[in-house]
């Protein structure tokens, strides 16, 4: 009572009813925490989420995997996915320049594709960037030489590609690849990036009523889980009415990814750098591993092979334009993703107004039987086709 009514409010109500007094030091500490503000509260919540993630991962490591524990492990995975999404969301808000504790940057989208280099310090990312693009990124023998984002552009058969993220290059030191690879994959998985995977063929739709309707297509089944596990995961997300149609052999992780709906499925290459430090026999073994490309950035060994593989993994098409009465322009092709290869997308890529004036197209190349062949908007183009657009008159 001698501290006044403001400090007495710091004592819990139950303790006040019992007549318990808190020491002045405890009251001062409680009032100090109250005045820390929203920034400190966000940091405390972030640390709390990280601690919960660590606790859940420890419990998953202790739990044996069998039919009896499938439902429990599925529930833990759902909680883990929610906490990771929370951490990522809070980090994004802090990096947005709105007064958050963490500063960030954004790379302007340019070029026809985006390639990002990921790796531990001193594995050769800056050297590889310099050799492939001619960009001057500082290179030294100590760690953390490059402390900011350094963009660069390289040319592949007259194609310009900006260094960003349609493809991820995980640069590894060939002398210690396994440890680095596992850590990087773990971090990327935690951020919702799925490397060298396709989105699962699962239909998920929330409903207003009707409960949970789970069905599997003929020949498909749930792997490592059952319907009870799926229902527990949905309850963790507070979803009581939904329709789930599984059209593949789906795991509980893939179902959680579908529920989250924000996963990025991205091709990735593991660039094994510094191959000048290993033997020919070891190099032959690395060359046979899927998604791995051995190089030496310092001596510029196999950089051409890396570029060829990158182009293959990005799955892009080069479509050349042909003005009427002239030869095709092979110096500046139009770049299209292989999944959007119709003439309609080709016209939109050149200019939106071209589609309204479109009459038909003359196509030369592997996608047609005759050269040239008259085609409509829905014709699917192939790599290195030549296209001439015929506009409407009047």
Tab-separated table of C-alpha atoms in Angstrom:
chain	number	residue	atom	x	y	z
A	1	UNK	CA	0.000	0.000	0.000
A	2	UNK	CA	2.864	2.380	0.683
A	3	UNK	CA	3.809	2.248	-3.059
A	4	UNK	CA	0.555	3.794	-4.205
A	5	UNK	CA	-2.401	2.529	-6.287
A	6	UNK	CA	-0.527	2.513	-9.639
A	7	UNK	CA	2.093	0.040	-8.475
A	8	UNK	CA	-0.436	-1.991	-6.494
A	9	UNK	CA	-2.168	-2.783	-9.799
A	10	UNK	CA	0.973	-4.685	-10.858
A	11	UNK	CA	0.221	-7.316	-8.191
A	12	UNK	CA	-2.036	-10.087	-9.596
A	13	UNK	CA	-5.678	-9.867	-8.350
A	14	UNK	CA	-5.490	-13.298	-6.729
A	15	UNK	CA	-2.452	-12.222	-4.745
A	16	UNK	CA	-4.164	-8.979	-3.664
A	17	UNK	CA	-7.158	-10.937	-2.381
A	18	UNK	CA	-4.816	-13.112	-0.315
A	19	UNK	CA	-3.131	-10.007	1.069
A	20	UNK	CA	0.232	-10.884	-0.511
A	21	UNK	CA	2.592	-7.974	-1.097
A	22	UNK	CA	5.225	-7.974	-3.796
A	23	UNK	CA	8.704	-6.691	-3.184
A	24	UNK	CA	9.465	-3.214	-4.635
A	25	UNK	CA	12.051	-4.737	-7.012
A	26	UNK	CA	9.404	-7.064	-8.473
A	27	UNK	CA	6.993	-4.181	-8.924
A	28	UNK	CA	9.599	-2.046	-10.593
A	29	UNK	CA	10.478	-4.873	-12.976
A	30	UNK	CA	6.823	-5.431	-13.826
A	31	UNK	CA	6.236	-1.725	-14.506
A	32	UNK	CA	9.396	-1.505	-16.613
A	33	UNK	CA	8.215	-4.342	-18.826
A	34	UNK	CA	4.873	-2.592	-19.224
A	35	UNK	CA	6.597	0.495	-20.605
A	36	UNK	CA	8.761	-1.312	-23.156
A	37	UNK	CA	6.222	-0.716	-25.932
A	38	UNK	CA	5.113	-2.560	-29.033
A	39	UNK	CA	8.613	-3.106	-30.466
A	40	UNK	CA	9.795	-5.015	-27.407
A	41	UNK	CA	6.521	-6.917	-27.294
A	42	UNK	CA	7.027	-7.999	-30.910
A	43	UNK	CA	10.560	-9.156	-30.108
A	44	UNK	CA	9.366	-11.087	-27.073
A	45	UNK	CA	6.603	-12.738	-29.115
A	46	UNK	CA	9.117	-13.582	-31.851
A	47	UNK	CA	11.454	-15.192	-29.330
A	48	UNK	CA	8.494	-17.039	-27.852
A	49	UNK	CA	7.561	-18.413	-31.289
A	50	UNK	CA	11.143	-19.499	-31.937
A	51	UNK	CA	11.262	-21.230	-28.567
A	52	UNK	CA	7.993	-23.020	-29.341
A	53	UNK	CA	9.427	-24.128	-32.703
A	54	UNK	CA	12.495	-25.543	-30.959
A	55	UNK	CA	10.319	-27.342	-28.390
A	56	UNK	CA	8.098	-28.893	-31.067
A	57	UNK	CA	11.094	-30.028	-33.117
A	58	UNK	CA	12.614	-31.611	-30.021
A	59	UNK	CA	9.371	-33.447	-29.284
A	60	UNK	CA	9.135	-34.673	-32.889
A	61	UNK	CA	12.706	-35.970	-32.665
A	62	UNK	CA	11.832	-37.897	-29.481
A	63	UNK	CA	8.625	-39.393	-30.883
A	64	UNK	CA	8.845	-42.766	-32.595
A	65	UNK	CA	7.242	-42.965	-36.025
A	66	UNK	CA	4.545	-45.626	-36.256
A	67	UNK	CA	0.821	-45.903	-36.880
A	68	UNK	CA	-0.009	-45.087	-33.276
A	69	UNK	CA	1.867	-41.769	-33.365
A	70	UNK	CA	0.870	-40.597	-36.881
A	71	UNK	CA	-1.945	-38.392	-35.607
A	72	UNK	CA	0.250	-36.843	-32.909
A	73	UNK	CA	3.085	-36.143	-35.370
A	74	UNK	CA	0.625	-34.644	-37.849
A	75	UNK	CA	-0.687	-32.295	-35.194
A	76	UNK	CA	2.862	-31.260	-34.275
A	77	UNK	CA	3.670	-30.592	-37.936
A	78	UNK	CA	0.598	-28.388	-38.257
A	79	UNK	CA	1.591	-26.388	-35.176
A	80	UNK	CA	5.133	-26.111	-36.527
A	81	UNK	CA	3.904	-24.803	-39.893
A	82	UNK	CA	1.721	-22.173	-38.196
A	83	UNK	CA	4.577	-20.964	-35.983
A	84	UNK	CA	6.996	-20.765	-38.903
A	85	UNK	CA	4.451	-18.783	-40.915
A	86	UNK	CA	4.078	-16.438	-37.943
A	87	UNK	CA	7.839	-15.890	-37.698
A	88	UNK	CA	8.118	-15.238	-41.448
A	89	UNK	CA	5.176	-12.798	-41.396
A	90	UNK	CA	6.598	-10.839	-38.462
A	91	UNK	CA	10.020	-10.700	-40.128
A	92	UNK	CA	8.478	-9.399	-43.349
A	93	UNK	CA	6.598	-6.681	-41.502
A	94	UNK	CA	9.771	-5.640	-39.688
A	95	UNK	CA	11.731	-5.413	-42.929
A	96	UNK	CA	9.154	-3.275	-44.690
A	97	UNK	CA	10.433	0.078	-43.498
A	98	UNK	CA	7.509	0.691	-41.174
A	99	UNK	CA	9.576	1.204	-38.046
A	100	UNK	CA	10.377	-2.463	-37.488
A	101	UNK	CA	13.556	-3.536	-35.745
A	102	UNK	CA	14.974	-5.273	-38.839
A	103	UNK	CA	16.042	-3.493	-42.031
A	104	UNK	CA	15.598	-5.079	-45.456
A	105	UNK	CA	15.828	-4.474	-49.184
A	106	UNK	CA	14.045	-5.465	-52.351
A	107	UNK	CA	15.518	-6.218	-55.776
A	108	UNK	CA	13.625	-4.633	-58.655
A	109	UNK	CA	12.280	-7.221	-61.072
A	110	UNK	CA	14.118	-6.969	-64.397
A	111	UNK	CA	15.136	-9.358	-67.168
A	112	UNK	CA	13.359	-12.544	-68.181
A	113	UNK	CA	14.064	-14.806	-65.188
A	114	UNK	CA	15.309	-14.532	-61.617
A	115	UNK	CA	18.165	-16.567	-60.154
A	116	UNK	CA	19.214	-16.369	-56.516
A	117	UNK	CA	22.528	-17.553	-55.048
A	118	UNK	CA	22.280	-19.119	-51.590
A	119	UNK	CA	25.187	-20.453	-49.558
A	120	UNK	CA	27.382	-20.207	-46.510
A	121	UNK	CA	30.199	-17.618	-46.299
A	122	UNK	CA	33.331	-18.205	-48.377
A	123	UNK	CA	31.887	-20.891	-50.663
A	124	UNK	CA	32.417	-18.767	-53.801
A	125	UNK	CA	29.113	-16.940	-54.411
A	126	UNK	CA	30.738	-13.575	-55.188
A	127	UNK	CA	33.407	-15.186	-57.381
A	128	UNK	CA	30.733	-17.058	-59.340
A	129	UNK	CA	28.682	-13.868	-59.735
A	130	UNK	CA	31.712	-11.941	-60.980
A	131	UNK	CA	32.773	-14.611	-63.488
A	132	UNK	CA	29.284	-15.114	-64.947
A	133	UNK	CA	28.034	-11.523	-65.088
A	134	UNK	CA	31.102	-9.280	-65.035
A	135	UNK	CA	29.690	-7.600	-61.927
A	136	UNK	CA	32.213	-6.366	-59.356
A	137	UNK	CA	31.296	-7.977	-56.041
A	138	UNK	CA	34.055	-7.792	-53.451
A	139	UNK	CA	35.986	-11.051	-53.065
A	140	UNK	CA	38.301	-11.871	-50.162
A	141	UNK	CA	39.573	-14.843	-48.171
A	142	UNK	CA	37.599	-13.942	-45.036
A	143	UNK	CA	33.941	-14.614	-44.278
A	144	UNK	CA	31.057	-12.119	-44.742
A	145	UNK	CA	32.884	-10.113	-47.412
A	146	UNK	CA	29.611	-9.265	-49.195
A	147	UNK	CA	27.149	-7.594	-46.812
A	148	UNK	CA	24.457	-6.346	-49.213
A	149	UNK	CA	22.552	-7.428	-52.299
A	150	UNK	CA	24.642	-7.325	-55.528
A	151	UNK	CA	22.615	-7.810	-58.740
A	152	UNK	CA	24.176	-8.926	-62.015
A	153	UNK	CA	23.111	-9.947	-65.524
A	154	UNK	CA	24.509	-12.732	-67.672
A	155	UNK	CA	23.771	-13.508	-71.319
A	156	UNK	CA	22.878	-16.926	-72.663
A	157	UNK	CA	22.479	-17.141	-76.430
A	158	UNK	CA	21.407	-13.476	-76.579
A	159	UNK	CA	19.100	-14.011	-73.605
A	160	UNK	CA	19.486	-11.621	-70.659
A	161	UNK	CA	18.595	-13.087	-67.274
A	162	UNK	CA	18.466	-11.040	-64.086
A	163	UNK	CA	19.912	-12.615	-60.964
A	164	UNK	CA	16.903	-13.140	-58.721
A	165	UNK	CA	14.605	-16.078	-57.943
A	166	UNK	CA	13.022	-18.171	-60.717
A	167	UNK	CA	15.825	-20.619	-59.959
A	168	UNK	CA	17.841	-21.075	-56.772
A	169	UNK	CA	21.545	-21.862	-56.964
A	170	UNK	CA	22.716	-23.382	-53.691
A	171	UNK	CA	26.467	-22.826	-53.746
A	172	UNK	CA	28.364	-25.412	-51.690
A	173	UNK	CA	32.000	-25.953	-50.818
A	174	UNK	CA	32.868	-29.349	-52.288
A	175	UNK	CA	34.988	-30.157	-49.223
A	176	UNK	CA	32.023	-29.912	-46.802
A	177	UNK	CA	28.823	-30.160	-48.849
A	178	UNK	CA	26.560	-32.385	-46.758
A	179	UNK	CA	26.501	-30.263	-43.582
A	180	UNK	CA	25.881	-27.017	-45.473
A	181	UNK	CA	23.316	-28.611	-47.782
A	182	UNK	CA	21.176	-29.946	-44.937
A	183	UNK	CA	21.211	-26.640	-43.055
A	184	UNK	CA	20.292	-24.593	-46.125
A	185	UNK	CA	17.495	-26.986	-47.100
A	186	UNK	CA	16.139	-26.846	-43.555
A	187	UNK	CA	16.059	-23.038	-43.581
A	188	UNK	CA	14.446	-22.824	-47.022
A	189	UNK	CA	11.842	-25.428	-46.061
A	190	UNK	CA	11.039	-23.361	-42.980
A	191	UNK	CA	10.385	-20.322	-45.188
A	192	UNK	CA	7.937	-22.312	-47.313
A	193	UNK	CA	10.236	-22.915	-50.302
A	194	UNK	CA	9.994	-26.401	-51.788
A	195	UNK	CA	13.047	-27.289	-53.844
A	196	UNK	CA	12.689	-29.378	-57.021
A	197	UNK	CA	9.115	-30.338	-56.176
A	198	UNK	CA	5.776	-29.933	-57.917
A	199	UNK	CA	2.628	-28.699	-56.132
A	200	UNK	CA	0.624	-31.686	-54.874
A	201	UNK	CA	-2.571	-32.434	-56.768
A	202	UNK	CA	-4.860	-31.755	-53.818
A	203	UNK	CA	-8.100	-29.773	-53.953
A	204	UNK	CA	-8.860	-27.889	-50.726
A	205	UNK	CA	-11.927	-25.713	-50.348
A	206	UNK	CA	-13.475	-24.235	-47.206
A	207	UNK	CA	-17.230	-24.492	-46.761
A	208	UNK	CA	-19.797	-22.867	-44.507
A	209	UNK	CA	-21.319	-26.145	-43.341
A	210	UNK	CA	-21.256	-29.885	-43.887
A	211	UNK	CA	-18.212	-30.838	-41.815
A	212	UNK	CA	-15.034	-32.363	-43.255
A	213	UNK	CA	-15.405	-34.208	-46.574
A	214	UNK	CA	-12.216	-36.125	-47.416
A	215	UNK	CA	-11.971	-38.219	-50.564
A	216	UNK	CA	-9.160	-39.895	-52.486
A	217	UNK	CA	-9.157	-40.454	-56.237
A	218	UNK	CA	-8.957	-44.058	-57.497
A	219	UNK	CA	-5.423	-45.373	-57.177
A	220	UNK	CA	-4.410	-42.642	-54.712
A	221	UNK	CA	-3.990	-42.868	-50.954
A	222	UNK	CA	-2.700	-41.046	-47.893
A	223	UNK	CA	0.925	-41.908	-47.087
A	224	UNK	CA	1.959	-42.086	-43.443
A	225	UNK	CA	-1.341	-40.698	-42.161
A	226	UNK	CA	-5.045	-41.402	-42.059
A	227	UNK	CA	-8.322	-39.479	-42.057
A	228	UNK	CA	-8.129	-38.907	-38.292
A	229	UNK	CA	-4.731	-37.221	-38.699
A	230	UNK	CA	-6.103	-34.911	-41.389
A	231	UNK	CA	-9.052	-33.957	-39.200
A	232	UNK	CA	-6.759	-33.140	-36.276
A	233	UNK	CA	-4.653	-30.923	-38.534
A	234	UNK	CA	-7.774	-29.092	-39.708
A	235	UNK	CA	-8.899	-28.608	-36.108
A	236	UNK	CA	-5.514	-27.071	-35.339
A	237	UNK	CA	-6.246	-24.545	-38.115
A	238	UNK	CA	-9.770	-24.083	-36.688
A	239	UNK	CA	-11.367	-25.401	-39.860
A	240	UNK	CA	-14.544	-27.334	-39.182
A	241	UNK	CA	-16.090	-27.385	-42.664
A	242	UNK	CA	-14.018	-28.142	-45.747
A	243	UNK	CA	-13.749	-30.335	-48.815
A	244	UNK	CA	-10.456	-32.130	-49.521
A	245	UNK	CA	-10.021	-34.135	-52.702
A	246	UNK	CA	-6.694	-35.976	-52.835
A	247	UNK	CA	-5.615	-36.804	-56.384
A	248	UNK	CA	-2.134	-38.090	-55.599
A	249	UNK	CA	-0.310	-40.171	-52.996
A	250	UNK	CA	-0.201	-37.357	-50.449
A	251	UNK	CA	1.650	-37.057	-47.157
A	252	UNK	CA	0.491	-34.991	-44.208
A	253	UNK	CA	3.196	-32.422	-45.039
A	254	UNK	CA	1.717	-31.917	-48.499
A	255	UNK	CA	-1.773	-31.532	-47.036
A	256	UNK	CA	-0.467	-28.885	-44.615
A	257	UNK	CA	1.241	-27.082	-47.506
A	258	UNK	CA	-2.066	-27.067	-49.404
A	259	UNK	CA	-3.919	-25.663	-46.396
A	260	UNK	CA	-1.309	-22.935	-45.911
A	261	UNK	CA	-1.556	-22.047	-49.600
A	262	UNK	CA	1.602	-19.891	-49.670
A	263	UNK	CA	4.284	-22.379	-50.629
A	264	UNK	CA	6.726	-21.630	-53.432
A	265	UNK	CA	7.788	-24.558	-55.587
A	266	UNK	CA	11.089	-23.623	-57.145
A	267	UNK	CA	13.733	-25.533	-59.123
A	268	UNK	CA	17.165	-25.619	-57.526
A	269	UNK	CA	20.701	-26.543	-58.515
A	270	UNK	CA	23.453	-27.515	-56.093
A	271	UNK	CA	26.613	-25.836	-57.381
A	272	UNK	CA	29.621	-27.759	-56.051
A	273	UNK	CA	32.390	-25.164	-56.114
A	274	UNK	CA	36.179	-25.549	-55.659
A	275	UNK	CA	36.479	-28.855	-57.520
A	276	UNK	CA	40.185	-28.123	-57.990
A	277	UNK	CA	40.616	-29.476	-54.439
A	278	UNK	CA	39.297	-33.005	-55.125
A	279	UNK	CA	40.358	-35.992	-57.209
A	280	UNK	CA	39.002	-37.061	-60.603
A	281	UNK	CA	37.307	-40.094	-59.018
A	282	UNK	CA	35.442	-37.877	-56.545
A	283	UNK	CA	34.476	-35.501	-59.357
A	284	UNK	CA	32.969	-38.361	-61.355
A	285	UNK	CA	30.804	-39.333	-58.366
A	286	UNK	CA	29.543	-35.754	-57.886
A	287	UNK	CA	28.736	-35.406	-61.589
A	288	UNK	CA	26.349	-38.391	-61.359
A	289	UNK	CA	24.277	-36.962	-58.471
A	290	UNK	CA	20.949	-35.434	-59.628
A	291	UNK	CA	20.598	-31.626	-59.466
A	292	UNK	CA	24.360	-31.200	-58.815
A	293	UNK	CA	26.766	-29.262	-61.060
A	294	UNK	CA	30.519	-29.320	-60.248
A	295	UNK	CA	32.426	-26.111	-61.045
A	296	UNK	CA	35.459	-24.073	-60.087
A	297	UNK	CA	34.523	-20.394	-60.164
A	298	UNK	CA	38.106	-19.223	-59.607
A	299	UNK	CA	39.493	-21.101	-62.638
A	300	UNK	CA	36.188	-20.773	-64.585
A	301	UNK	CA	35.815	-24.547	-64.966
A	302	UNK	CA	32.463	-25.828	-66.288
A	303	UNK	CA	30.717	-22.437	-66.130
A	304	UNK	CA	29.283	-23.071	-69.605
A	305	UNK	CA	27.842	-26.365	-68.375
A	306	UNK	CA	26.314	-24.565	-65.397
A	307	UNK	CA	24.633	-21.987	-67.662
A	308	UNK	CA	23.262	-24.748	-69.913
A	309	UNK	CA	21.809	-26.565	-66.905
A	310	UNK	CA	20.352	-23.341	-65.496
A	311	UNK	CA	18.571	-22.667	-68.778
A	312	UNK	CA	17.158	-26.195	-68.773
A	313	UNK	CA	15.891	-25.912	-65.189
A	314	UNK	CA	14.265	-22.506	-65.733
A	315	UNK	CA	12.222	-24.044	-68.578
A	316	UNK	CA	12.108	-20.959	-70.803
A	317	UNK	CA	11.391	-20.636	-74.521
A	318	UNK	CA	12.996	-18.312	-77.076
A	319	UNK	CA	10.505	-17.069	-79.663
A	320	UNK	CA	11.855	-14.948	-82.516
A	321	UNK	CA	9.846	-12.255	-84.279
A	322	UNK	CA	9.697	-11.771	-88.061
A	323	UNK	CA	8.605	-8.401	-89.485
A	324	UNK	CA	6.721	-8.645	-92.768
A	325	UNK	CA	9.073	-8.829	-95.755
A	326	UNK	CA	12.193	-9.067	-93.547
A	327	UNK	CA	14.360	-11.801	-92.094
A	328	UNK	CA	13.696	-12.944	-88.489
A	329	UNK	CA	15.275	-10.935	-85.674
A	330	UNK	CA	17.556	-13.442	-83.912
A	331	UNK	CA	19.170	-10.822	-81.658
A	332	UNK	CA	16.227	-10.048	-79.355
A	333	UNK	CA	13.893	-13.019	-78.824
A	334	UNK	CA	10.737	-12.903	-76.756
A	335	UNK	CA	11.100	-15.075	-73.662
A	336	UNK	CA	8.138	-17.170	-72.526
A	337	UNK	CA	7.781	-19.701	-69.703
A	338	UNK	CA	7.157	-23.185	-71.066
A	339	UNK	CA	3.879	-23.278	-69.126
A	340	UNK	CA	2.645	-20.121	-70.931
A	341	UNK	CA	3.650	-20.837	-74.490
A	342	UNK	CA	0.524	-19.958	-76.486
A	343	UNK	CA	0.506	-17.271	-79.161
A	344	UNK	CA	-1.902	-15.311	-76.965
A	345	UNK	CA	0.780	-15.013	-74.232
A	346	UNK	CA	3.332	-14.158	-76.941
A	347	UNK	CA	1.211	-11.195	-78.107
A	348	UNK	CA	0.621	-9.965	-74.549
A	349	UNK	CA	4.358	-10.148	-73.842
A	350	UNK	CA	5.060	-7.840	-76.810
A	351	UNK	CA	2.207	-5.398	-76.084
A	352	UNK	CA	-1.310	-5.729	-74.681
A	353	UNK	CA	-2.873	-3.804	-77.564
A	354	UNK	CA	-1.519	-6.332	-80.089
A	355	UNK	CA	-4.018	-8.964	-78.968
A	356	UNK	CA	-7.013	-6.783	-79.893
A	357	UNK	CA	-5.623	-6.313	-83.435
A	358	UNK	CA	-4.645	-9.987	-83.857
A	359	UNK	CA	-5.975	-11.775	-86.985
A	360	UNK	CA	-3.683	-14.827	-87.252
A	361	UNK	CA	-0.008	-15.747	-86.986
A	362	UNK	CA	2.473	-17.350	-89.367
A	363	UNK	CA	4.735	-19.773	-87.520
A	364	UNK	CA	7.995	-21.434	-88.556
A	365	UNK	CA	9.635	-24.072	-86.373
A	366	UNK	CA	9.205	-27.360	-84.537
A	367	UNK	CA	5.656	-26.645	-83.331
A	368	UNK	CA	4.115	-26.758	-86.821
A	369	UNK	CA	3.953	-29.347	-89.605
A	370	UNK	CA	4.394	-26.845	-92.449
A	371	UNK	CA	6.708	-23.830	-92.693
A	372	UNK	CA	5.106	-21.382	-92.473
A	373	UNK	CA	1.778	-22.456	-90.991
A	374	UNK	CA	-1.217	-20.268	-90.238
A	375	UNK	CA	-2.119	-20.492	-86.525
A	376	UNK	CA	-4.567	-18.972	-84.055
A	377	UNK	CA	-4.234	-17.640	-80.525
A	378	UNK	CA	-4.337	-21.084	-78.889
A	379	UNK	CA	-1.399	-22.561	-80.812
A	380	UNK	CA	1.386	-23.725	-78.479
A	381	UNK	CA	4.867	-22.582	-79.454
A	382	UNK	CA	8.169	-24.405	-78.986
A	383	UNK	CA	11.694	-23.218	-78.362
A	384	UNK	CA	13.238	-21.133	-81.186
A	385	UNK	CA	10.030	-20.843	-83.190
A	386	UNK	CA	9.698	-17.848	-85.527
A	387	UNK	CA	6.400	-15.924	-85.437
A	388	UNK	CA	4.946	-13.248	-87.699
A	389	UNK	CA	1.757	-11.551	-86.455
A	390	UNK	CA	-0.857	-10.557	-89.056
A	391	UNK	CA	-3.118	-7.729	-87.843
A	392	UNK	CA	-6.704	-6.944	-88.740
A	393	UNK	CA	-7.276	-4.345	-91.452
A	394	UNK	CA	-9.115	-1.186	-90.457
